[in-house]
XYZ file of C-alpha atoms in Angstrom:
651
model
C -20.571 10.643 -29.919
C -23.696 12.981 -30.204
C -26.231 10.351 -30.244
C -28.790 9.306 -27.779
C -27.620 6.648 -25.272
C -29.038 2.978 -25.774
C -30.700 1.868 -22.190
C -28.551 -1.392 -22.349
C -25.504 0.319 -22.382
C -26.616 3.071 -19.609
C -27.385 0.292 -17.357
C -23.998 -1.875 -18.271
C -22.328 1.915 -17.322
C -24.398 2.380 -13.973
C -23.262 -1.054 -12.966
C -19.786 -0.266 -13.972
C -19.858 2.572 -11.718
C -21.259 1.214 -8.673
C -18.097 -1.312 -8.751
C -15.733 1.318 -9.442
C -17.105 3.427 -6.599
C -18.785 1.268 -3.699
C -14.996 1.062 -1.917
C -15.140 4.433 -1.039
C -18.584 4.237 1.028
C -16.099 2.730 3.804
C -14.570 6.462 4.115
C -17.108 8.873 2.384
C -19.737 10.084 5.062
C -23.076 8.102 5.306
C -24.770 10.817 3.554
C -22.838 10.711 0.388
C -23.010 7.335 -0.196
C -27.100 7.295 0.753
C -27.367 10.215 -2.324
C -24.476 8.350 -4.765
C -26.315 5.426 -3.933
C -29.780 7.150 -4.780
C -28.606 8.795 -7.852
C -27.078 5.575 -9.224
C -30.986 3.943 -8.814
C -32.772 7.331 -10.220
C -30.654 7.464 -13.592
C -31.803 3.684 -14.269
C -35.346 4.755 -13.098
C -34.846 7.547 -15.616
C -34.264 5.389 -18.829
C -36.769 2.794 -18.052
C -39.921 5.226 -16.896
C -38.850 8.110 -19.089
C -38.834 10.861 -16.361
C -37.387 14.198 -17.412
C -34.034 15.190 -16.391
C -33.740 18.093 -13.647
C -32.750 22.070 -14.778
C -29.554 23.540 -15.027
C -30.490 25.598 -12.014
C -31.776 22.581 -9.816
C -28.299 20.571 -11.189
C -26.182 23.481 -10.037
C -28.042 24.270 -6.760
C -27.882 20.434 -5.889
C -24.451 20.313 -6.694
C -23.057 23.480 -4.353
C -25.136 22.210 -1.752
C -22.773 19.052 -2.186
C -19.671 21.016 -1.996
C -20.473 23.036 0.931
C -21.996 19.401 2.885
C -18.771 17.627 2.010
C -16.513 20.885 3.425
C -18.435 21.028 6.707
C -18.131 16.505 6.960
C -14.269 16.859 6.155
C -13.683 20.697 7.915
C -11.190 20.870 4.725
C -11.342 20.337 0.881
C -7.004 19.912 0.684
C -7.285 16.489 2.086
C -6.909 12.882 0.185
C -10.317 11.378 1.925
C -12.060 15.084 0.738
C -10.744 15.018 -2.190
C -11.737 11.736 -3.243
C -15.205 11.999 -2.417
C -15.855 15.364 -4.143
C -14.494 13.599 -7.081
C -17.232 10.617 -6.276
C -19.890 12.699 -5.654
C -19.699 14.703 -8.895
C -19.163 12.229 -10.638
C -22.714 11.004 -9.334
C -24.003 14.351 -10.019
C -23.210 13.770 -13.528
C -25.464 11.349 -14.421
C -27.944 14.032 -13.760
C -27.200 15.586 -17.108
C -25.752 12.493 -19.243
C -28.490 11.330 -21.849
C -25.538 11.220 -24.569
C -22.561 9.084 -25.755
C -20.152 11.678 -25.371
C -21.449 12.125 -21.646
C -20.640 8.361 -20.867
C -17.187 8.588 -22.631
C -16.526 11.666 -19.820
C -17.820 9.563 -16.890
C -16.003 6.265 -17.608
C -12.674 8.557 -18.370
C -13.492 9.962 -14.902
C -14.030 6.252 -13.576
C -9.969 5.689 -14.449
C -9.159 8.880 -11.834
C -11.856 7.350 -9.230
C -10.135 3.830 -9.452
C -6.611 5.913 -9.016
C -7.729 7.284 -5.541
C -8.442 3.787 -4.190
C -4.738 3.344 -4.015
C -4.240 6.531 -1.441
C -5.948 4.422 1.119
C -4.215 1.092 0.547
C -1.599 -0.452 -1.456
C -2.954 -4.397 -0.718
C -3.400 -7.095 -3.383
C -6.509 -7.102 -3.248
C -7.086 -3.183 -3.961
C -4.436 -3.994 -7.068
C -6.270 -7.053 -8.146
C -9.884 -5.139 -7.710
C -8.222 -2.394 -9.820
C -6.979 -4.171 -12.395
C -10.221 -6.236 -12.859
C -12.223 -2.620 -12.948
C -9.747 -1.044 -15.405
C -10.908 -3.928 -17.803
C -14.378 -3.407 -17.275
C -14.259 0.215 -18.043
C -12.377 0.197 -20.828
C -14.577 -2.721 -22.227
C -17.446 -0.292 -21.881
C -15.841 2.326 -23.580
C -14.938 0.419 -26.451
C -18.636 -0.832 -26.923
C -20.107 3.043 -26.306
C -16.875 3.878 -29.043
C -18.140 1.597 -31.754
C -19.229 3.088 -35.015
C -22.175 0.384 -35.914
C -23.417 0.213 -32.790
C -23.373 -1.984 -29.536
C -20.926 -5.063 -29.450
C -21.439 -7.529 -27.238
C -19.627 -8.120 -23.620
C -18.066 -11.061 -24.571
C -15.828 -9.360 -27.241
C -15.216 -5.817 -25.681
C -13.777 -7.798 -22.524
C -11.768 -10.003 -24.875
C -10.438 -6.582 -26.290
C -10.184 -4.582 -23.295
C -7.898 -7.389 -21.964
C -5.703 -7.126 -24.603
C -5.282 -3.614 -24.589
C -4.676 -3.773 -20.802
C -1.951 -7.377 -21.624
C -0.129 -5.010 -23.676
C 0.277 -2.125 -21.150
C 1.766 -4.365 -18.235
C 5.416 -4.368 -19.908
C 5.243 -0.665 -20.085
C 3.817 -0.632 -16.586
C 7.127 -2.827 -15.363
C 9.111 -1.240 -17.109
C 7.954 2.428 -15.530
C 7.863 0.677 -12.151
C 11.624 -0.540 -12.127
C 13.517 2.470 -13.628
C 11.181 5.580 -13.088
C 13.081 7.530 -10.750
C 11.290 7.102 -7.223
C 11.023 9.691 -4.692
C 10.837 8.735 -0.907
C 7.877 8.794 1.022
C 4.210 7.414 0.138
C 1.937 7.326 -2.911
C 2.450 10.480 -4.844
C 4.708 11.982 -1.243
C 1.245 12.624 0.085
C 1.225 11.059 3.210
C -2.569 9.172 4.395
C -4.113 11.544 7.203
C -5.489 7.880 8.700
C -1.998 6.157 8.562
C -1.924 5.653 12.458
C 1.094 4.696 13.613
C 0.775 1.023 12.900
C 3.365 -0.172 15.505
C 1.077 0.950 18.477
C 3.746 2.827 19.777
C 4.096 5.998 20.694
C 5.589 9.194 22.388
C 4.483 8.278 25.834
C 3.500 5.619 28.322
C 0.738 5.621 30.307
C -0.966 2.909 32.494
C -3.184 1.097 29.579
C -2.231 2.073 26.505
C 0.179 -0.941 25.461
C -2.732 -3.084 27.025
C -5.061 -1.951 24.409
C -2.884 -3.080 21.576
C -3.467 -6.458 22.897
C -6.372 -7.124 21.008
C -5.236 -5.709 17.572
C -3.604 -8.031 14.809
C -2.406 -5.491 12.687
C 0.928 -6.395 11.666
C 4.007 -3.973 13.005
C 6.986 -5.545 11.414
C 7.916 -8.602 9.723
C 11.801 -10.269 10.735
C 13.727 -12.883 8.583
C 16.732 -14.185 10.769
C 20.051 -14.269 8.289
C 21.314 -16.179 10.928
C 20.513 -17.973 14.214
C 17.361 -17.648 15.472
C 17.613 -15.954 18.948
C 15.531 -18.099 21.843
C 11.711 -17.115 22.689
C 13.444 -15.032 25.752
C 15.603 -13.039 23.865
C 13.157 -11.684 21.639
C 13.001 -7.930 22.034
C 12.547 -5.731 19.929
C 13.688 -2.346 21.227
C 11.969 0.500 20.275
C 11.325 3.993 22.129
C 12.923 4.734 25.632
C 11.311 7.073 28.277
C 13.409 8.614 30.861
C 10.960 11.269 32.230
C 8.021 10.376 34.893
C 5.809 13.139 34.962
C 3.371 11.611 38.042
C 1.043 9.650 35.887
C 3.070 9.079 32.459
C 6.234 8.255 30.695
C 8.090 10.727 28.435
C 11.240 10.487 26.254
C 12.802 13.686 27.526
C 14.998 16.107 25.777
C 18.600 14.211 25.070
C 16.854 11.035 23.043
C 17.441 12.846 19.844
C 20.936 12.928 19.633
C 23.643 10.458 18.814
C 24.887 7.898 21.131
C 28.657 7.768 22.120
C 27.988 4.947 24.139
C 30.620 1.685 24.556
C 29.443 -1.511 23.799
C 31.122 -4.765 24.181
C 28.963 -7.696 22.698
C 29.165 -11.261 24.086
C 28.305 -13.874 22.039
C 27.243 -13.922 18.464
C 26.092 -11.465 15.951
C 22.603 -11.736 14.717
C 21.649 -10.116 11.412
C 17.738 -9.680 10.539
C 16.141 -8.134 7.810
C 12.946 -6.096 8.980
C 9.991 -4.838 6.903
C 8.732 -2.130 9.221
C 5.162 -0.921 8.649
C 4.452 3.224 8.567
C 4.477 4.787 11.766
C 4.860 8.361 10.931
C 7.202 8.495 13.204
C 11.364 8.263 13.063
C 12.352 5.251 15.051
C 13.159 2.335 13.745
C 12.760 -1.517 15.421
C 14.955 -4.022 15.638
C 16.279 -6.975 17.575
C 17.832 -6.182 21.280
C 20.286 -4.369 21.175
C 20.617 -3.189 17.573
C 24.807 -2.236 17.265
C 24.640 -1.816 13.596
C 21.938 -0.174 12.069
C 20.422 0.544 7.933
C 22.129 4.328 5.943
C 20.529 6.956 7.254
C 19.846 5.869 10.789
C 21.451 6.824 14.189
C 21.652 5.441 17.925
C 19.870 7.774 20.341
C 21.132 7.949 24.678
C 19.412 4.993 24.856
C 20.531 3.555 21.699
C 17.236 3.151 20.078
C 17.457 3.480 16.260
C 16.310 6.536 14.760
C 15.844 7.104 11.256
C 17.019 10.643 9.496
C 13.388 10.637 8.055
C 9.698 9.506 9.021
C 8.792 6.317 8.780
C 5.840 6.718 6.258
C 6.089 4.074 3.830
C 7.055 0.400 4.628
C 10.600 0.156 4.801
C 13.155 -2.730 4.536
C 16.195 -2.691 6.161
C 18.989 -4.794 7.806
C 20.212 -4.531 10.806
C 22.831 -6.292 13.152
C 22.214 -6.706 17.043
C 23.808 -8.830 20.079
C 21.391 -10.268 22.547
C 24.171 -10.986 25.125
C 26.382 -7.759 25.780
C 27.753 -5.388 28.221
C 26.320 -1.811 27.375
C 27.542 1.396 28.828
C 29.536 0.239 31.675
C 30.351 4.217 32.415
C 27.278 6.162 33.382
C 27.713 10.278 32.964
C 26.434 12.573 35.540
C 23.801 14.207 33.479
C 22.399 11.027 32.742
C 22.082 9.384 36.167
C 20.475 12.694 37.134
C 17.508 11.404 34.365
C 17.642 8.213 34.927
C 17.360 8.949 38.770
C 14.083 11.980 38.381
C 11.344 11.578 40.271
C 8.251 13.787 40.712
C 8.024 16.014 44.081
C 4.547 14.375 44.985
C 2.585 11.164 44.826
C 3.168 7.234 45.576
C 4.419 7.858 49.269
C 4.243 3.901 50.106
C 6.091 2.708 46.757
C 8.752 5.368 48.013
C 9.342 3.693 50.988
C 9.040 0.233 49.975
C 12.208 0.700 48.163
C 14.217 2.602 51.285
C 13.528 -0.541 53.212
C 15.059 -2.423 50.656
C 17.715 -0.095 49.964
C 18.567 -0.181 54.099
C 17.949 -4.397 53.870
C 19.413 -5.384 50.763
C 23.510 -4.947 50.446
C 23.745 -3.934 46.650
C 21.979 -2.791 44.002
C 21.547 -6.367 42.184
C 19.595 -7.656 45.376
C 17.358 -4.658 45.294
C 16.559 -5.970 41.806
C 16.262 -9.309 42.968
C 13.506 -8.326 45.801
C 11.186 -6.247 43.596
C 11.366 -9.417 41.033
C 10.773 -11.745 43.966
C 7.661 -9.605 45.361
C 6.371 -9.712 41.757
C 6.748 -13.485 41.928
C 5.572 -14.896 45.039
C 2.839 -12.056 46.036
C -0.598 -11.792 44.103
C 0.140 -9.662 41.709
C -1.880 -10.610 38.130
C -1.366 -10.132 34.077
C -4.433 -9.121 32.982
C -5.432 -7.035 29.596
C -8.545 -4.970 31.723
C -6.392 -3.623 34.339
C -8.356 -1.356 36.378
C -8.508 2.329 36.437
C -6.005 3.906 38.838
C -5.617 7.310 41.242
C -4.391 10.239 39.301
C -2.078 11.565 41.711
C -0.557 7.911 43.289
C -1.155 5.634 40.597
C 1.861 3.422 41.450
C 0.542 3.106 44.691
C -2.568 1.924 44.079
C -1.379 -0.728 41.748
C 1.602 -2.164 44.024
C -0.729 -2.218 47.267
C -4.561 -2.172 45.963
C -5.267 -3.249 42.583
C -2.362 -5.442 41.904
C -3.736 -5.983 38.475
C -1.956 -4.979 35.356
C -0.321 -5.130 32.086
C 3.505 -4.978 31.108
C 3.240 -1.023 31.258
C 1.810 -1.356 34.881
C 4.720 -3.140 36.182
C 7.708 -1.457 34.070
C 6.412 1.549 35.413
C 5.661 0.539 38.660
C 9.487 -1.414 38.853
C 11.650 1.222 37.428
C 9.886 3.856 40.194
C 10.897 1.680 42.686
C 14.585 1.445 41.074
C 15.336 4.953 41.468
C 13.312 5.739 44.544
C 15.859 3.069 46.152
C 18.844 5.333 44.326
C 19.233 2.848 40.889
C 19.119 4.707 38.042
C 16.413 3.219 35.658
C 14.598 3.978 32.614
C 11.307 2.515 30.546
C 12.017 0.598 27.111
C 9.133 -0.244 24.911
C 8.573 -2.447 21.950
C 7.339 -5.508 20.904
C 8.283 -9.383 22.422
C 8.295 -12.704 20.916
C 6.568 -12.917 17.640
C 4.895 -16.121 15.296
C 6.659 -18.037 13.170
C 5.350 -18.609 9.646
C 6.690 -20.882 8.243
C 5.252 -20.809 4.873
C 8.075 -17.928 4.473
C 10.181 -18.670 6.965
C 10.063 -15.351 8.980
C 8.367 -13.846 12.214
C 5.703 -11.784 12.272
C 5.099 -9.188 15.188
C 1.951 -7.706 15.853
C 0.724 -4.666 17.780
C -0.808 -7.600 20.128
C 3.364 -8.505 20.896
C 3.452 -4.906 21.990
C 5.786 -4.562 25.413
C 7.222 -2.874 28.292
C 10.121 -3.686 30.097
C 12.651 -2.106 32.449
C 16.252 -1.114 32.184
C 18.542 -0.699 35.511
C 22.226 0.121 35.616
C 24.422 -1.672 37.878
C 28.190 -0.853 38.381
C 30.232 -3.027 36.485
C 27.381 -4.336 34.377
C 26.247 -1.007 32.489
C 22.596 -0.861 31.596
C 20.541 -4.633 32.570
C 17.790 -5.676 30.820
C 14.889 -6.400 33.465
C 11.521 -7.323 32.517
C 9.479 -7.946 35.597
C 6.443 -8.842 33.153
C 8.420 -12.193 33.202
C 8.644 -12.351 37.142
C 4.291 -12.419 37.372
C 3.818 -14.392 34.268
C 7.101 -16.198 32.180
C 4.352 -17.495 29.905
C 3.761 -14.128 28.781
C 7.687 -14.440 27.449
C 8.081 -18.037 26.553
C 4.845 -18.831 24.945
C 3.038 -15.683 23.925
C 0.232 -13.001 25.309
C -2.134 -15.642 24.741
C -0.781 -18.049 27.281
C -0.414 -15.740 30.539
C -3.890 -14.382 30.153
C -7.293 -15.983 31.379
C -9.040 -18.660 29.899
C -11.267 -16.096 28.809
C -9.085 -12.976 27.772
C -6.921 -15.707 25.713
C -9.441 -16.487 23.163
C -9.673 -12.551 22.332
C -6.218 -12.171 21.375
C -4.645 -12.906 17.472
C -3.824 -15.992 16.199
C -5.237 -18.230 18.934
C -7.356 -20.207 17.238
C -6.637 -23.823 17.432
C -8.351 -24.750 13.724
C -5.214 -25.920 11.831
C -6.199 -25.162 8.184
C -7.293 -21.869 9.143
C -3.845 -21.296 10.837
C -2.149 -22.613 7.463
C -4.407 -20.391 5.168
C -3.897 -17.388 7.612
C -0.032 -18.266 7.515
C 0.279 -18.404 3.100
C -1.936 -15.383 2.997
C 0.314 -13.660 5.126
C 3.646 -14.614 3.259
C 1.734 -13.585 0.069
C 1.142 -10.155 1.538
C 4.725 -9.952 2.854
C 6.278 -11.125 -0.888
C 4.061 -8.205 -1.884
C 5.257 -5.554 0.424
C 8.648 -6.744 -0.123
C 8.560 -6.442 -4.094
C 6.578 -3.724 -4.741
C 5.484 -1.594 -1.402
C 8.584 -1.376 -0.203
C 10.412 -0.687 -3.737
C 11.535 3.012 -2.823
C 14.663 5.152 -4.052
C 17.198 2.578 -1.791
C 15.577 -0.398 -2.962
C 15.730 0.700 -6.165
C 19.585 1.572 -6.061
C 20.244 -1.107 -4.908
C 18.431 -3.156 -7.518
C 19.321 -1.223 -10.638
C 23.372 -1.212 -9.179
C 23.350 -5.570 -10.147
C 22.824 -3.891 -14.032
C 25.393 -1.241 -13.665
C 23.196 1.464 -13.224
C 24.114 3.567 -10.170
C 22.607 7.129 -10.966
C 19.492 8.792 -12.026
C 21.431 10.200 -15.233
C 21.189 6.472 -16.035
C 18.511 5.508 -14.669
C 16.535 8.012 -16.840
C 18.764 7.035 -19.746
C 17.769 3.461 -19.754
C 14.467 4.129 -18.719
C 14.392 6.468 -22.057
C 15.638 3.596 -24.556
C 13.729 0.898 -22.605
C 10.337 2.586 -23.346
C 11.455 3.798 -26.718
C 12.537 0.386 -28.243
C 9.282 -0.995 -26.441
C 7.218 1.295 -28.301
C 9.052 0.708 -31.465
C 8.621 -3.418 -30.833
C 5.022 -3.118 -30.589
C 4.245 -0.513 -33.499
C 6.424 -2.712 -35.337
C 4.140 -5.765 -34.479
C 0.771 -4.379 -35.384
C 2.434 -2.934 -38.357
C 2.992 -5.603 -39.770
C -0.206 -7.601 -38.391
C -2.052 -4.713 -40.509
C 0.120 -5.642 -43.362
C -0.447 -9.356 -43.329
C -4.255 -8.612 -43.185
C -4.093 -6.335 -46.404
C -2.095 -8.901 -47.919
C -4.742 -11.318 -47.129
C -7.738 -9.229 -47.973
C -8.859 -10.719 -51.701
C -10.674 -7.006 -52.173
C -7.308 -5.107 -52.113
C -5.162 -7.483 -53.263
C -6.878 -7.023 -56.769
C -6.536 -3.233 -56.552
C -2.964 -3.424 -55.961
C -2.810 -5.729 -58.962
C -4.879 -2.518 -61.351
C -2.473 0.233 -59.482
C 0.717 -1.727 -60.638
C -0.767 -2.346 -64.281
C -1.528 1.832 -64.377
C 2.093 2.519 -62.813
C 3.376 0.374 -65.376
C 1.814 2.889 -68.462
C 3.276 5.928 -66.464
C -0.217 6.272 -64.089
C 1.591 5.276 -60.739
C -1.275 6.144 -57.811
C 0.094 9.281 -55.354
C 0.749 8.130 -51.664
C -1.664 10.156 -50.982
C -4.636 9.571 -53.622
C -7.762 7.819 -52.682
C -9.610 5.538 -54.507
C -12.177 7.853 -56.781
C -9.392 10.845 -56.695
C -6.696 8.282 -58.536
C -9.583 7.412 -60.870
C -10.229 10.894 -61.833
C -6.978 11.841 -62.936
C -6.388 8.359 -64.790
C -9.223 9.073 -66.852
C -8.402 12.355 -67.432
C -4.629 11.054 -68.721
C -6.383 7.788 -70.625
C -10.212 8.976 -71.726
C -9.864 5.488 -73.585
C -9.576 3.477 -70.981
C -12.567 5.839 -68.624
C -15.630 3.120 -68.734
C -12.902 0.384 -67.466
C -11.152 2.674 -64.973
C -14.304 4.095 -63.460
C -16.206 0.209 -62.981
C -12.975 -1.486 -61.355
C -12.397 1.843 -58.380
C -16.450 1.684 -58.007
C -16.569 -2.089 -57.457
C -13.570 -1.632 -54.939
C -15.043 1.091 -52.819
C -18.254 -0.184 -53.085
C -16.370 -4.033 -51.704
C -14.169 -1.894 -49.323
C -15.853 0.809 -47.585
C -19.638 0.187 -47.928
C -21.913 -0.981 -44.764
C -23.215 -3.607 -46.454
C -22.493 -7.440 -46.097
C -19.681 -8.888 -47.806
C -20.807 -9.143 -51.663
C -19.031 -12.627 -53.259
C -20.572 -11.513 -56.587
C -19.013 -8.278 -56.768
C -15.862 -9.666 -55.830
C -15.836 -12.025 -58.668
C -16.519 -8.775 -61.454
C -13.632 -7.263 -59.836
C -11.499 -9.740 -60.512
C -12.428 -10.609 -64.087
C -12.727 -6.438 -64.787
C -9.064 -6.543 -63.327
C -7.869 -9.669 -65.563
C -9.354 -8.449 -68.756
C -7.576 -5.072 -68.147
C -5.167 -4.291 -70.988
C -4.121 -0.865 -71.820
């Protein structure tokens, strides 16, 4: 491992590297991957031009100034992203000093912890499949830099490399199935870029659901267990806001705790199964209204699901839901007093839009009906580039100026109007409708499905459902965002292309993804339970247990198999089949060879026991080792004195 390194095999190693590294340029800062980039090109320059290799001093100096550079680009070392690329960029910095095997064998074992971090920014197939394929390159390298008589070529250290890498994936499944797993993500470290992925958030402001519009990341993927619901009943509650603060929406201080609220559900119950994507946050979103919810979760005031713990892995769950239903028929003072706040200040004509109606109208359910009919017949427009609005009378300005908006815009703008005319009222977002795919026979929603709606409650009724999105354009809630926009704004949004096979592709590459997520993303500690519990194995005293014998007797299998693979080629080897044969004619005259006697040691003491027999002792051990251990091509002649020394043998 002392020797010089060949130039082929530095360039097969710089090439290695640049695979095993180029992912990261997407997060490292420019300047690190300009000077990994650089020093990948300089070491080849090296070799072929013969340049000498900087000082220890300029190595170090270069090498601090690194550190300190990659500090002041992250503000922290402690991070995944900073971490990562300090590990890339030394790793580059290496090459500055490696001009011998040994140094390769330390940068391609480094390579293995490089292709590791990739996974702390995604979990995809294609990060697993580019993983996989790079493991086998690298360990094809180091098997050709490990050789003893030099170089082989690519063609057999990939051959070998993929064996040795075939032979790991049972351990590999059997790790992944029955090592205990711990919630949370990769390793518990949770990604500092994981977003929330649902678009969702604490607040509501005018915009910021319209800005999800053009995203087609996907939030949450539903399989129906049993009737599909109808376009129009396709909500997907997720956090309330009960506080206007004059410009925003806020969740106030009672949505964390647990609902006591009645519900009496008309109609039939509809079970989905939903693979959430991370949010960081701990609600959970299902189907309109949710009655029945996965371990671990809760129903909040406005029974919204919350989840004991962050959302910061995918997570599958089931839940149960009613889309026709009477909900909290009894309303308790504190929570008309939220549901009825309204700032001291600000949107003065919205205010006494709805007194008119509240002195014209007879009940409460015709106040609703007039907003929804001014919605509907005046010129009011869905729009994703709503324009900006006052600061202190937003409301206003949209109702009477603008008229221009997205859901938020009217949700807000209706459920101010409820309560200024004495309804109490609330904000509900989440997502509405979703595509079918049919290549797995599920929904996906997409931050682009993200919505708004409004929730009154009427005596006798409980809390109503009223989306007055649905009131400017119903196409938004039949058909899709796509459909209520402009001709124009339509073709920016997800999944409206019109191109068939590129629909179908999209659609099978999606249900690949999801079969993915399902299987292995979303394998956590309640998956698992659940899994091993078919086999009988309900706690981690068995789990380990199993887990212990599995890899054990797996072990055993294979050392068992290349045991006797070694055996069959010693048996098959003409060389030391003929010793055998002159070790069993010497045990036979009381000379047995020691277990642990070599060749020219058993030699020595047999001709020390039998001087007689020393000329014919010392020619049949020097043809073997000679035919057995020397460098040289296989000798046919040599062989054939071996075997007639051997047969004329006779103590």
């Amino acid at each position: 491992m002392t020797e010089p390194l060949a130039n082929w095999t530095l360039f097969r190693l710089l090439a290695c590297l640049a695979i095993v590294i180029v992912p990261h340029f997407q997060s490292l800062p420019v300047w690190a991957s300009v000077l990994v980039s650089v020093m990948l090109v300089w070491r080849g320059l090296v070799a072929i031009f013969h340049w000498r290799m900087p000082s220890v001093w300029v190595r170090g100096t270069l090498a601090i100034a690194a550190f300190i550079a990659l500090f002041l680009s992250y503000g922290r070392m402690n991070s995944q992203e900073a971490g990562a690329g300090l590990l890339v960029v030394m790793v580059a910095f290496k090459l500055t000093e490696m001009v011998k095997v040994r140094d390769c064998s330390l940068v391609l074992m480094l390579s293995y912890f490089i292709l590791i971090t990739h996974f702390l920014a995604s979990q995809e197939i294609v990060t697993a499949v580019y993983v996989f394929g790079s493991v086998i390159l690298v360990t094809a390298l180091l098997l050709e830099i490990s050789h003893p008589q030099g170089p082989l070529s690519a063609r057999i250290t990939l051959r070998h490399a993929s064996v040795l890498v075939a032979q790991a994936v049972p351990l590999m499944l059997l790790m992944f199935v029955l090592f205990p797993r711990i919630p949370g993500p990769l390793w518990g470290i949770p990604h500092e870029e994981s977003r929330g992925r649902t678009g969702l958030s604490n607040s509501m402001e005018p915009g910021s659901i319209s800005k999800l519009g053009l995203s087609d990341e996907v939030a949450l993927r539903v399989t129906f267990l049993d009737e599909r619901p109808k376009p129009s009943q396709r909500y997907w509650r997720g956090p309330s806001f009960w506080t206007f603060d004059g410009k925003g929406w806020h969740p106030g201080n009672e949505t964390q705790q647990a609902s006591a609220t009645r519900i009496a559900p008309e109609g039939m119950a509809i079970r989905q199964e939903i693979m959430l994507e991370p949010h960081k946050h701990n609600w959970l979103i299902a189907l309109d209204l949710p009655v029945e919810g996965p371990p671990g979760s809760t129903h909040d005031n406005a029974h919204q699901l919350i989840s004991d713990k962050p959302v910061l892995e995918r997570k599958l769950y089931q839940v149960t839901s009613y889309t026709d239903y009477r909900y909290q028929p009894e309303l308790s003072p504190d929570l008309r007093a939220r549901a009825l706040q309204l700032p001291g200040f600000g949107n003065k004509r919205l205010r006494e839009l709805a007194q008119q109606w509240r002195q014209s109208e007879p009940t409460d359910r015709d106040i609703v009906n007039a907003a929804l009919r001014m919605f509907n017949s005046e010129d009011f427009f869905y729009t994703l580039e709503p324009p900006l609005l006052s600061n202190t009378s937003g409301m206003d300005d949209f109702l009477f100026n603008t008229r221009r908006g997205f859901c938020e815009h009217y949700a807000s703008a209706f459920t101010l109007l409820m309560r200024a005319a004495g309804i109490p009222a609330r904000v509900v977002t989440g997502y509405q409708g979703g595509e079918y795919n049919e290549a797995g026979n599920y929904f996906i929603v997409r931050q682009s499905d993200a919505h708004a709606w409004s929730e009154v409650w009427l005596q006798g009724d409980g809390w109503v459902r009223i989306d007055p999105t649905a009131a400017v354009a119903p196409e938004r809630i039949e058909s899709g965002l796509a459909a209520a926009l402009s001709e124009g704004e339509a073709s920016t949004v997800p999944g409206s292309s019109n191109i068939y096979l590129i629909y179908q592709l999209e659609a099978y590459w999606d249900w690949t993804n999801a079969v993915w997520n399902r299987s292995i993303l979303a394998y956590g500690p309640e998956l698992q339970q659940r899994f091993l519990e078919r086999f009988g194995i309900r706690d981690w005293y068995q789990m380990t247990l199993v887990l212990t014998i599995s890899v054990v007797g797996f072990l055993a299998i294979l050392g068992g198999i290349l045991l006797w693979q070694a055996r069959k080629q010693i048996a098959d080897d003409p060389v030391v089949r003929e010793w055998g044969r002159f070790c069993s004619i010497l045990a036979r005259h009381k000379l047995p060879r020691l277990p642990h006697e070599g060749p020219r040691d058993f030699a020595q003491r047999a001709t020390r026991a039998r001087p007689d027999l020393a000329p014919e002792i010392t020619r049949i051990s020097g043809l073997y080792v000679k035919l057995r251990y020397s460098d040289t091509d296989f000798d046919i002649e040599n062989l054939r004195r071996l075997k007639h020394a051997v047969r004329r043998f006779k103590p």
